[in-house]
mmCIF file of C-alpha atoms and ligand atoms in Angstrom:
data_model
loop_
_atom_site.group_PDB
_atom_site.id
_atom_site.type_symbol
_atom_site.label_atom_id
_atom_site.label_comp_id
_atom_site.label_asym_id
_atom_site.label_seq_id
_atom_site.Cartn_x
_atom_site.Cartn_y
_atom_site.Cartn_z
ATOM 1 C CA MET A 1 -8.741 24.721 1.461
ATOM 2 C CA ALA A 2 -5.437 24.541 2.880
ATOM 3 C CA GLU A 3 -3.553 21.295 1.982
ATOM 4 C CA GLU A 4 -2.940 19.028 4.786
ATOM 5 C CA LYS A 5 0.107 16.643 3.813
ATOM 6 C CA ILE A 6 -0.242 12.806 4.835
ATOM 7 C CA TYR A 7 3.221 11.517 5.201
ATOM 8 C CA ILE A 8 3.525 8.320 3.557
ATOM 9 C CA PHE A 9 5.628 5.693 5.548
ATOM 10 C CA ASP A 10 6.631 2.672 3.455
ATOM 11 C CA THR A 11 7.313 -0.698 4.866
ATOM 12 C CA THR A 12 7.826 -2.953 1.968
ATOM 13 C CA LEU A 13 11.221 -3.764 3.159
ATOM 14 C CA ARG A 14 10.168 -4.399 6.694
ATOM 15 C CA ASP A 15 6.360 -5.793 7.094
ATOM 16 C CA GLY A 16 6.290 -6.545 3.114
ATOM 17 C CA GLU A 17 9.417 -8.412 3.538
ATOM 18 C CA GLN A 18 8.468 -10.747 6.320
ATOM 19 C CA VAL A 19 5.715 -12.569 4.082
ATOM 20 C CA PRO A 20 7.123 -16.306 3.361
ATOM 21 C CA GLY A 21 9.087 -16.317 0.219
ATOM 22 C CA CYS A 22 9.308 -12.536 0.001
ATOM 23 C CA LYS A 23 12.687 -12.733 1.484
ATOM 24 C CA LEU A 24 15.129 -10.175 -0.194
ATOM 25 C CA ASN A 25 19.047 -9.873 -0.083
ATOM 26 C CA ASN A 26 20.840 -6.792 0.558
ATOM 27 C CA GLN A 27 21.371 -5.499 -2.902
ATOM 28 C CA GLU A 28 17.866 -5.992 -3.501
ATOM 29 C CA LYS A 29 16.731 -4.192 -0.535
ATOM 30 C CA THR A 30 18.925 -1.201 -1.397
ATOM 31 C CA LYS A 31 17.646 -0.932 -4.849
ATOM 32 C CA LEU A 32 13.967 -1.057 -3.960
ATOM 33 C CA ALA A 33 14.692 1.601 -1.213
ATOM 34 C CA LEU A 34 16.189 3.902 -3.744
ATOM 35 C CA LYS A 35 13.262 3.596 -6.010
ATOM 36 C CA LEU A 36 10.971 4.223 -3.091
ATOM 37 C CA GLU A 37 12.765 7.301 -2.419
ATOM 38 C CA GLU A 38 12.250 8.109 -6.246
ATOM 39 C CA LEU A 39 8.466 7.597 -5.900
ATOM 40 C CA GLY A 40 8.549 10.286 -3.234
ATOM 41 C CA VAL A 41 7.884 8.349 -0.051
ATOM 42 C CA ASP A 42 8.721 10.287 3.293
ATOM 43 C CA ILE A 43 9.761 7.529 5.385
ATOM 44 C CA ILE A 44 11.450 4.194 4.484
ATOM 45 C CA GLU A 45 11.022 1.278 7.137
ATOM 46 C CA ALA A 46 14.183 -0.477 5.943
ATOM 47 C CA GLY A 47 14.272 -3.197 8.397
ATOM 48 C CA PHE A 48 14.489 -4.908 11.888
ATOM 49 C CA PRO A 49 18.000 -4.467 12.579
ATOM 50 C CA ILE A 50 18.337 -7.106 15.608
ATOM 51 C CA SER A 51 16.686 -9.700 13.533
ATOM 52 C CA SER A 52 19.437 -10.879 11.569
ATOM 53 C CA PRO A 53 22.645 -9.811 10.680
ATOM 54 C CA GLY A 54 21.478 -9.233 6.969
ATOM 55 C CA ASP A 55 18.666 -7.163 7.902
ATOM 56 C CA PHE A 56 21.112 -5.084 10.280
ATOM 57 C CA GLN A 57 23.413 -4.662 7.013
ATOM 58 C CA SER A 58 20.463 -3.686 4.858
ATOM 59 C CA VAL A 59 19.507 -0.994 7.366
ATOM 60 C CA GLU A 60 22.921 0.247 7.379
ATOM 61 C CA GLU A 61 23.425 0.414 3.765
ATOM 62 C CA ILE A 62 20.082 1.851 3.179
ATOM 63 C CA SER A 63 20.820 4.463 5.791
ATOM 64 C CA THR A 64 24.194 5.367 3.755
ATOM 65 C CA VAL A 65 22.455 5.902 0.245
ATOM 66 C CA ILE A 66 18.997 7.542 1.217
ATOM 67 C CA LYS A 67 19.476 11.198 1.242
ATOM 68 C CA ASN A 68 16.102 12.690 1.126
ATOM 69 C CA ALA A 69 13.867 10.004 3.189
ATOM 70 C CA THR A 70 13.751 9.195 6.636
ATOM 71 C CA VAL A 71 15.174 5.791 7.270
ATOM 72 C CA CYS A 72 13.394 3.954 9.872
ATOM 73 C CA GLY A 73 14.463 0.760 11.956
ATOM 74 C CA LEU A 74 12.126 -1.373 13.761
ATOM 75 C CA THR A 75 12.482 -2.420 17.388
ATOM 76 C CA ARG A 76 10.763 -4.106 20.390
ATOM 77 C CA ALA A 77 10.835 -2.153 23.586
ATOM 78 C CA VAL A 78 14.146 -3.914 24.566
ATOM 79 C CA GLN A 79 17.141 -2.308 25.305
ATOM 80 C CA LYS A 80 19.188 -4.484 23.037
ATOM 81 C CA ASP A 81 16.972 -3.707 19.958
ATOM 82 C CA ILE A 82 17.241 -0.205 20.553
ATOM 83 C CA GLU A 83 20.738 -0.113 20.858
ATOM 84 C CA VAL A 84 21.542 -2.306 17.839
ATOM 85 C CA ALA A 85 18.877 -0.106 15.412
ATOM 86 C CA ALA A 86 20.676 3.237 16.417
ATOM 87 C CA GLU A 87 23.967 1.426 15.483
ATOM 88 C CA ALA A 88 22.552 0.394 12.137
ATOM 89 C CA LEU A 89 20.986 3.808 11.486
ATOM 90 C CA LYS A 90 24.190 5.887 12.642
ATOM 91 C CA LYS A 91 24.923 6.976 8.852
ATOM 92 C CA ALA A 92 21.265 8.198 7.958
ATOM 93 C CA VAL A 93 20.745 11.801 7.192
ATOM 94 C CA ARG A 94 17.264 11.541 9.136
ATOM 95 C CA PRO A 95 17.135 8.336 11.279
ATOM 96 C CA ARG A 96 13.987 7.325 13.209
ATOM 97 C CA ILE A 97 13.665 4.519 15.626
ATOM 98 C CA HIS A 98 10.370 2.613 15.849
ATOM 99 C CA THR A 99 9.875 0.998 19.072
ATOM 100 C CA GLY A 100 6.737 -0.351 20.740
ATOM 101 C CA ILE A 101 4.814 -3.095 22.700
ATOM 102 C CA GLY A 102 1.367 -4.880 22.677
ATOM 103 C CA ALA A 103 -1.337 -2.563 23.905
ATOM 104 C CA SER A 104 -4.553 -4.829 23.730
ATOM 105 C CA ASP A 105 -5.301 -7.078 26.983
ATOM 106 C CA ASN A 106 -4.966 -9.944 24.531
ATOM 107 C CA HIS A 107 -1.262 -9.245 23.740
ATOM 108 C CA ILE A 108 -0.654 -8.114 27.321
ATOM 109 C CA LYS A 109 -1.859 -11.223 29.095
ATOM 110 C CA TYR A 110 -0.587 -14.031 26.282
ATOM 111 C CA LYS A 111 2.482 -12.383 24.948
ATOM 112 C CA PHE A 112 3.657 -10.687 27.899
ATOM 113 C CA ASN A 113 1.942 -12.141 30.785
ATOM 114 C CA THR A 114 1.971 -8.781 32.402
ATOM 115 C CA THR A 115 0.029 -5.819 33.846
ATOM 116 C CA ARG A 116 -1.048 -2.625 31.920
ATOM 117 C CA GLU A 117 1.093 -0.562 34.426
ATOM 118 C CA ASN A 118 4.238 -2.515 33.232
ATOM 119 C CA ILE A 119 3.587 -1.951 29.511
ATOM 120 C CA ILE A 120 3.208 1.553 29.837
ATOM 121 C CA GLU A 121 6.824 1.501 32.105
ATOM 122 C CA ARG A 122 8.423 -0.543 29.591
ATOM 123 C CA ALA A 123 7.045 1.664 26.592
ATOM 124 C CA VAL A 124 8.253 4.842 28.364
ATOM 125 C CA ALA A 125 11.682 3.260 29.019
ATOM 126 C CA ALA A 126 12.247 2.396 25.562
ATOM 127 C CA VAL A 127 11.121 5.555 24.030
ATOM 128 C CA LYS A 128 13.267 7.364 26.411
ATOM 129 C CA LEU A 129 16.161 5.299 25.806
ATOM 130 C CA ALA A 130 15.708 5.823 21.790
ATOM 131 C CA ARG A 131 15.480 9.523 22.171
ATOM 132 C CA ASN A 132 19.033 9.382 23.351
ATOM 133 C CA PHE A 133 20.118 7.950 20.083
ATOM 134 C CA VAL A 134 17.915 9.894 17.607
ATOM 135 C CA PRO A 135 15.503 12.700 17.833
ATOM 136 C CA ASP A 136 12.921 11.189 15.748
ATOM 137 C CA VAL A 137 11.190 8.071 17.772
ATOM 138 C CA GLU A 138 8.143 6.544 16.421
ATOM 139 C CA PHE A 139 6.212 4.572 19.183
ATOM 140 C CA TYR A 140 3.781 1.605 17.895
ATOM 141 C CA ALA A 141 1.131 0.369 20.319
ATOM 142 C CA GLU A 142 0.691 -3.307 18.836
ATOM 143 C CA ASP A 143 -2.964 -4.363 18.306
ATOM 144 C CA ALA A 144 -4.456 -1.047 19.144
ATOM 145 C CA GLY A 145 -7.181 -2.093 16.983
ATOM 146 C CA ARG A 146 -8.398 -4.376 20.058
ATOM 147 C CA ALA A 147 -7.053 -2.315 22.740
ATOM 148 C CA ASP A 148 -9.140 -0.701 25.244
ATOM 149 C CA LEU A 149 -9.465 2.827 24.323
ATOM 150 C CA VAL A 150 -8.895 4.508 27.954
ATOM 151 C CA PHE A 151 -5.745 2.456 28.493
ATOM 152 C CA LEU A 152 -4.553 3.123 25.022
ATOM 153 C CA ALA A 153 -5.033 7.033 25.762
ATOM 154 C CA GLN A 154 -2.872 6.546 28.529
ATOM 155 C CA LEU A 155 -0.374 4.480 26.855
ATOM 156 C CA ILE A 156 -0.020 7.304 24.214
ATOM 157 C CA GLU A 157 0.028 10.232 26.515
ATOM 158 C CA ALA A 158 2.932 8.606 28.378
ATOM 159 C CA VAL A 159 4.834 8.004 25.370
ATOM 160 C CA ILE A 160 4.696 11.221 23.993
ATOM 161 C CA ALA A 161 5.662 12.899 27.398
ATOM 162 C CA ALA A 162 8.562 10.329 27.392
ATOM 163 C CA GLY A 163 9.631 12.176 23.722
ATOM 164 C CA ALA A 164 7.752 9.948 21.198
ATOM 165 C CA THR A 165 7.385 12.209 18.116
ATOM 166 C CA VAL A 166 4.895 9.738 16.069
ATOM 167 C CA VAL A 167 2.631 7.630 17.638
ATOM 168 C CA ASN A 168 1.473 4.421 15.649
ATOM 169 C CA ILE A 169 -1.912 2.901 16.185
ATOM 170 C CA PRO A 170 -1.830 -0.335 14.571
ATOM 171 C CA ASP A 171 -4.782 -2.366 13.503
ATOM 172 C CA THR A 172 -2.505 -5.400 13.821
ATOM 173 C CA THR A 173 -5.065 -8.014 13.267
ATOM 174 C CA GLY A 174 -6.969 -5.939 10.608
ATOM 175 C CA PHE A 175 -10.015 -6.166 12.953
ATOM 176 C CA CYS A 176 -11.725 -2.607 12.906
ATOM 177 C CA LEU A 177 -14.316 -1.535 10.789
ATOM 178 C CA PRO A 178 -13.391 2.103 9.163
ATOM 179 C CA HIS A 179 -15.748 3.985 11.657
ATOM 180 C CA GLN A 180 -14.338 2.182 14.646
ATOM 181 C CA TYR A 181 -10.782 2.815 13.679
ATOM 182 C CA ALA A 182 -11.829 6.287 12.834
ATOM 183 C CA GLU A 183 -13.346 6.661 16.421
ATOM 184 C CA LYS A 184 -9.977 5.510 17.963
ATOM 185 C CA ILE A 185 -8.088 8.066 16.363
ATOM 186 C CA SER A 186 -10.713 10.957 17.320
ATOM 187 C CA TYR A 187 -10.602 9.754 20.634
ATOM 188 C CA LEU A 188 -6.953 10.151 20.850
ATOM 189 C CA VAL A 189 -7.020 13.549 19.457
ATOM 190 C CA ASN A 190 -9.600 14.449 21.788
ATOM 191 C CA ASN A 191 -8.514 12.852 24.885
ATOM 192 C CA VAL A 192 -4.588 12.874 24.677
ATOM 193 C CA LYS A 193 -2.646 15.577 26.618
ATOM 194 C CA GLY A 194 0.189 16.446 24.297
ATOM 195 C CA ILE A 195 -1.248 14.917 21.100
ATOM 196 C CA GLU A 196 -0.370 18.090 19.163
ATOM 197 C CA ASN A 197 3.346 17.208 19.906
ATOM 198 C CA ALA A 198 3.274 14.192 17.795
ATOM 199 C CA ILE A 199 1.877 12.797 14.533
ATOM 200 C CA ILE A 200 -0.563 9.937 14.608
ATOM 201 C CA SER A 201 -0.085 7.163 12.155
ATOM 202 C CA CYS A 202 -2.201 4.594 11.000
ATOM 203 C CA HIS A 203 -0.981 0.966 10.313
ATOM 204 C CA CYS A 204 -3.772 -1.241 9.128
ATOM 205 C CA HIS A 205 -3.296 -4.898 8.086
ATOM 206 C CA ASN A 206 -6.104 -5.934 5.640
ATOM 207 C CA ASP A 207 -7.438 -9.236 7.129
ATOM 208 C CA LEU A 208 -10.984 -8.254 6.550
ATOM 209 C CA GLY A 209 -10.195 -6.214 3.218
ATOM 210 C CA LEU A 210 -10.357 -3.036 4.890
ATOM 211 C CA ALA A 211 -6.819 -2.019 5.410
ATOM 212 C CA THR A 212 -7.011 1.218 2.941
ATOM 213 C CA ALA A 213 -10.544 2.225 4.116
ATOM 214 C CA ASN A 214 -9.416 2.302 7.635
ATOM 215 C CA SER A 215 -6.163 4.205 7.026
ATOM 216 C CA LEU A 216 -8.040 6.785 5.058
ATOM 217 C CA ALA A 217 -10.869 6.993 7.701
ATOM 218 C CA GLY A 218 -8.062 7.518 10.231
ATOM 219 C CA ALA A 219 -6.313 10.353 8.393
ATOM 220 C CA ILE A 220 -9.977 11.960 8.026
ATOM 221 C CA ALA A 221 -10.106 11.678 12.015
ATOM 222 C CA GLY A 222 -6.735 13.383 12.417
ATOM 223 C CA ALA A 223 -3.910 10.696 11.460
ATOM 224 C CA ARG A 224 -1.090 12.381 9.463
ATOM 225 C CA GLN A 225 1.028 9.252 8.641
ATOM 226 C CA ILE A 226 0.100 6.331 6.779
ATOM 227 C CA GLU A 227 2.224 3.011 6.655
ATOM 228 C CA CYS A 228 1.741 0.704 3.967
ATOM 229 C CA THR A 229 3.457 -1.226 1.332
ATOM 230 C CA ILE A 230 3.888 -1.674 -2.708
ATOM 231 C CA ASN A 231 1.102 -4.138 -3.944
ATOM 232 C CA GLY A 232 -0.147 -4.154 -0.087
ATOM 233 C CA LEU A 233 2.406 -6.741 0.886
ATOM 234 C CA GLY A 234 2.714 -7.812 4.547
ATOM 235 C CA GLU A 235 1.745 -10.261 7.171
ATOM 236 C CA ARG A 236 -1.153 -12.722 6.497
ATOM 237 C CA ALA A 237 -3.576 -10.826 4.180
ATOM 238 C CA GLY A 238 -0.779 -7.584 4.068
ATOM 239 C CA ASN A 239 -1.178 -4.227 4.880
ATOM 240 C CA THR A 240 -2.624 -0.891 3.544
ATOM 241 C CA SER A 241 -1.451 -0.546 -0.293
ATOM 242 C CA LEU A 242 0.723 2.354 -0.778
ATOM 243 C CA GLU A 243 -0.811 2.810 -4.484
ATOM 244 C CA GLU A 244 -4.281 2.515 -3.286
ATOM 245 C CA VAL A 245 -3.962 5.414 -0.467
ATOM 246 C CA ALA A 246 -1.789 7.507 -3.075
ATOM 247 C CA MET A 247 -4.418 7.219 -5.716
ATOM 248 C CA ALA A 248 -7.461 7.708 -3.326
ATOM 249 C CA ILE A 249 -5.719 10.793 -1.984
ATOM 250 C CA LYS A 250 -5.164 12.384 -5.525
ATOM 251 C CA LYS A 251 -8.447 11.363 -6.880
ATOM 252 C CA HIS A 252 -10.267 12.975 -3.570
ATOM 253 C CA PRO A 253 -8.706 16.595 -3.403
ATOM 254 C CA GLU A 254 -12.028 17.698 -0.985
ATOM 255 C CA THR A 255 -10.271 15.722 1.524
ATOM 256 C CA GLY A 256 -7.764 18.303 1.652
ATOM 257 C CA PHE A 257 -4.998 15.806 1.763
ATOM 258 C CA THR A 258 -2.044 15.719 -0.320
ATOM 259 C CA THR A 259 1.145 13.196 -0.628
ATOM 260 C CA SER A 260 4.469 13.576 -2.119
ATOM 261 C CA ILE A 261 4.198 10.572 -4.406
ATOM 262 C CA ASP A 262 4.775 10.595 -7.853
ATOM 263 C CA SER A 263 2.170 8.684 -9.127
ATOM 264 C CA THR A 264 3.531 7.893 -12.702
ATOM 265 C CA LYS A 265 5.927 5.695 -11.021
ATOM 266 C CA LEU A 266 3.458 3.454 -9.336
ATOM 267 C CA LEU A 267 3.043 0.835 -11.907
ATOM 268 C CA ASP A 268 6.730 0.314 -12.567
ATOM 269 C CA LEU A 269 7.673 0.056 -9.044
ATOM 270 C CA SER A 270 4.776 -2.381 -8.332
ATOM 271 C CA LYS A 271 6.155 -4.908 -11.295
ATOM 272 C CA LEU A 272 9.660 -4.247 -9.657
ATOM 273 C CA VAL A 273 8.287 -5.381 -6.288
ATOM 274 C CA SER A 274 6.466 -8.071 -7.737
ATOM 275 C CA ASP A 275 9.481 -9.381 -9.759
ATOM 276 C CA THR A 276 12.105 -9.027 -6.970
ATOM 277 C CA MET A 277 10.036 -10.519 -4.190
ATOM 278 C CA ARG A 278 8.612 -13.100 -6.739
ATOM 279 C CA MET A 279 4.884 -12.411 -5.595
ATOM 280 C CA PRO A 280 2.613 -11.760 -8.422
ATOM 281 C CA VAL A 281 0.100 -9.267 -8.314
ATOM 282 C CA GLN A 282 -3.507 -10.494 -8.507
ATOM 283 C CA PRO A 283 -4.975 -9.130 -11.849
ATOM 284 C CA ASN A 284 -8.036 -7.381 -10.206
ATOM 285 C CA LYS A 285 -5.596 -5.728 -7.724
ATOM 286 C CA ALA A 286 -6.591 -1.792 -7.637
ATOM 287 C CA ILE A 287 -4.334 0.634 -9.532
ATOM 288 C CA VAL A 288 -1.480 -1.782 -10.379
ATOM 289 C CA GLY A 289 -3.336 -5.214 -11.316
ATOM 290 C CA ASP A 290 -3.405 -6.450 -15.261
ATOM 291 C CA ASN A 291 -7.010 -5.757 -15.092
ATOM 292 C CA ALA A 292 -7.164 -2.392 -13.353
ATOM 293 C CA PHE A 293 -7.365 -0.649 -17.120
ATOM 294 C CA SER A 294 -9.226 -3.395 -18.824
ATOM 295 C CA HIS A 295 -12.834 -3.467 -20.254
ATOM 296 C CA SER A 296 -14.555 -6.510 -21.366
ATOM 297 C CA SER A 297 -18.221 -6.500 -21.196
ATOM 298 C CA GLY A 298 -20.364 -4.894 -24.204
ATOM 299 C CA ILE A 299 -21.881 -2.488 -22.038
ATOM 300 C CA HIS A 300 -18.843 -1.040 -20.557
ATOM 301 C CA GLN A 301 -16.929 -1.206 -23.884
ATOM 302 C CA ASP A 302 -19.606 0.641 -25.624
ATOM 303 C CA GLY A 303 -19.545 3.463 -23.030
ATOM 304 C CA PHE A 304 -15.588 3.556 -22.620
ATOM 305 C CA LEU A 305 -15.157 4.090 -26.414
ATOM 306 C CA LYS A 306 -17.658 6.646 -26.557
ATOM 307 C CA GLU A 307 -15.874 8.532 -23.411
ATOM 308 C CA ALA A 308 -13.340 6.920 -21.392
ATOM 309 C CA THR A 309 -14.331 8.825 -18.213
ATOM 310 C CA THR A 310 -17.848 6.729 -18.229
ATOM 311 C CA TYR A 311 -15.811 3.674 -16.858
ATOM 312 C CA GLU A 312 -12.385 4.737 -15.691
ATOM 313 C CA ILE A 313 -11.857 7.200 -12.639
ATOM 314 C CA ILE A 314 -8.175 7.189 -13.061
ATOM 315 C CA ASP A 315 -6.410 7.805 -16.494
ATOM 316 C CA PRO A 316 -3.948 4.872 -17.038
ATOM 317 C CA ARG A 317 -1.056 7.548 -17.824
ATOM 318 C CA GLU A 318 -1.458 8.703 -14.083
ATOM 319 C CA VAL A 319 -0.097 5.519 -12.783
ATOM 320 C CA GLY A 320 2.442 4.810 -15.424
ATOM 321 C CA ALA A 321 0.318 2.549 -17.397
ATOM 322 C CA ASP A 322 0.390 2.762 -21.479
ATOM 323 C CA VAL A 323 -3.390 2.597 -22.421
ATOM 324 C CA SER A 324 -6.811 0.972 -21.325
ATOM 325 C CA LYS A 325 -7.519 -2.323 -22.901
ATOM 326 C CA ILE A 326 -10.400 -3.231 -24.856
ATOM 327 C CA VAL A 327 -10.567 -7.134 -24.308
ATOM 328 C CA LEU A 328 -12.668 -9.464 -26.441
ATOM 329 C CA THR A 329 -14.936 -12.083 -24.784
ATOM 330 C CA ALA A 330 -18.124 -13.410 -25.421
ATOM 331 C CA ARG A 331 -19.694 -10.717 -23.361
ATOM 332 C CA SER A 332 -18.231 -8.038 -25.713
ATOM 333 C CA GLY A 333 -20.152 -6.039 -28.191
ATOM 334 C CA ARG A 334 -19.745 -4.876 -31.867
ATOM 335 C CA SER A 335 -18.329 -1.500 -31.019
ATOM 336 C CA ALA A 336 -15.559 -3.281 -29.196
ATOM 337 C CA LEU A 337 -15.133 -5.616 -32.203
ATOM 338 C CA ALA A 338 -15.036 -2.683 -34.714
ATOM 339 C CA PHE A 339 -12.499 -0.900 -32.658
ATOM 340 C CA ARG A 340 -10.093 -3.701 -32.142
ATOM 341 C CA PHE A 341 -10.648 -4.346 -36.206
ATOM 342 C CA ARG A 342 -9.572 -0.808 -36.754
ATOM 343 C CA LYS A 343 -6.484 -1.222 -34.742
ATOM 344 C CA LEU A 344 -5.414 -4.015 -36.943
ATOM 345 C CA GLY A 345 -6.065 -1.774 -40.043
ATOM 346 C CA PHE A 346 -9.585 -2.962 -41.102
ATOM 347 C CA ASP A 347 -12.364 -0.355 -41.531
ATOM 348 C CA PHE A 348 -15.501 -2.410 -41.953
ATOM 349 C CA THR A 349 -18.825 -1.366 -42.556
ATOM 350 C CA ARG A 350 -21.660 -1.574 -40.086
ATOM 351 C CA ASP A 351 -23.284 -4.460 -42.170
ATOM 352 C CA GLU A 352 -19.825 -6.407 -42.355
ATOM 353 C CA VAL A 353 -19.391 -5.935 -38.517
ATOM 354 C CA ASP A 354 -22.786 -7.408 -37.889
ATOM 355 C CA GLU A 355 -21.685 -10.439 -40.218
ATOM 356 C CA LEU A 356 -18.375 -10.784 -38.683
ATOM 357 C CA TYR A 357 -19.936 -10.567 -35.164
ATOM 358 C CA ALA A 358 -21.906 -13.664 -35.280
ATOM 359 C CA LYS A 359 -18.897 -15.393 -36.461
ATOM 360 C CA PHE A 360 -16.955 -13.690 -33.359
ATOM 361 C CA LEU A 361 -19.365 -14.961 -30.847
ATOM 362 C CA GLU A 362 -18.620 -18.563 -31.959
ATOM 363 C CA VAL A 363 -14.993 -18.059 -31.419
ATOM 364 C CA ALA A 364 -15.362 -16.268 -28.037
ATOM 365 C CA ASP A 365 -17.664 -18.975 -26.684
ATOM 366 C CA ALA A 366 -15.336 -21.274 -27.571
ATOM 367 C CA LYS A 367 -12.372 -19.374 -25.838
ATOM 368 C CA LYS A 368 -11.625 -17.352 -22.921
ATOM 369 C CA GLU A 369 -10.458 -14.339 -24.936
ATOM 370 C CA VAL A 370 -10.323 -13.448 -28.649
ATOM 371 C CA SER A 371 -6.710 -12.706 -29.980
ATOM 372 C CA ASP A 372 -5.442 -10.358 -32.807
ATOM 373 C CA GLU A 373 -4.587 -13.756 -34.522
ATOM 374 C CA ASP A 374 -8.107 -14.781 -34.291
ATOM 375 C CA LEU A 375 -9.495 -11.553 -35.401
ATOM 376 C CA GLN A 376 -7.154 -11.805 -38.576
ATOM 377 C CA GLU A 377 -8.645 -14.847 -39.495
ATOM 378 C CA LEU A 378 -12.055 -13.415 -39.093
ATOM 379 C CA ALA A 379 -11.149 -10.734 -41.203
ATOM 380 C CA VAL A 380 -9.594 -12.905 -43.895
ATOM 381 C CA SER A 381 -12.907 -15.168 -43.898
ATOM 382 C CA LEU A 382 -14.945 -12.335 -44.568
ATOM 383 C CA LYS A 383 -12.894 -11.185 -47.447
ATOM 384 C CA THR A 384 -12.746 -14.470 -48.983
ATOM 385 C CA VAL A 385 -16.509 -15.146 -49.041
HETATM 386 O O1 LIG B 401 1.006 -4.609 12.839
HETATM 387 C C1 LIG B 401 1.736 -4.227 13.414
HETATM 388 O O2 LIG B 401 1.300 -3.837 14.563
HETATM 389 C C2 LIG B 401 3.187 -3.938 13.052
HETATM 390 C C3 LIG B 401 3.941 -3.169 14.372
HETATM 391 C C4 LIG B 401 5.326 -3.851 14.568
HETATM 392 C C5 LIG B 401 4.310 -1.929 13.728
HETATM 393 O O3 LIG B 401 3.556 -4.176 12.252
HETATM 394 ZN ZN1 LIG B 402 2.170 -4.540 10.654
#
């Protein structure tokens, strides 16, 4: 099967940085941008230049240091926004302006107090203006997830005719189910004249915990760019998580998809983003959470120790983690206990492990997790009876 590249558009520095408490200074943004480029992302959304002088400077600085990835600046469909973004991106090797406007009736009525026709006019004008500055213009149809499909298709057709090279179909409120989001993308693929002249992009929020599933469903339906963030950071419940998309694609070659992400750098970058943004990663977070490669129940530990693939679909080294962890709790079994003792240098017989296991359970019932120090004490108690 011919491989189809899925372009990875990282918006950690824009949508991710909008999260309360995640604000970065220029140096931090530039450092992360360079790391994102090393990771292999295709497009770095560096910021929203008109939003503040600091963000303008960040986009400008990132534009100077990034040599391979496309550098993108966000704008509204507003002349001044586009002019300022073009200025901030002037030094970029591959600049992209990301402009757009609300597409759902809800946004058209409450945010813009206008008509669908006027939205198309403003969108077309914005794309044409942006194309005067850069050859690569991405258009976002905000709240496309809840937009009327026939109107969305008209809007997308108009902006492609105006010169948009990428059309972003955001599920801004994280509302869609995967099959609904996929149907939206399929509809555009099949009904928009000129769609072959643009890349369709997925930008899914995680309000229902479906952002990654929706983005993958969108790609299967024909999108070729996924917008995502490290650790899934982003407005409210966050965006599609980059590490989840990259690993889902890597683990499912039958999709025919490939990305340029070097997965062995994922864990380090996740930690760097978490530390720099002072935003802890939940322990059970897929791919990069502390527990992503930990086994704690007896049944799982026994299987894992016989053959890792019984309970692991990813070798931790694939994402830059050292080894899987065998955590000892009151739910652990004898094989895990013997394994941890062996790691500490104690090679006990089966009878000895049986005897130690009863004592271990007493400690484990009293504590959340049994440590190496606890095991040392247990081992000594056996030796001294
Ligand atoms: O969620 C959204 O719709 C956005 C756009 C600005 C792309 O972040
Ligand atoms: Zn967003």
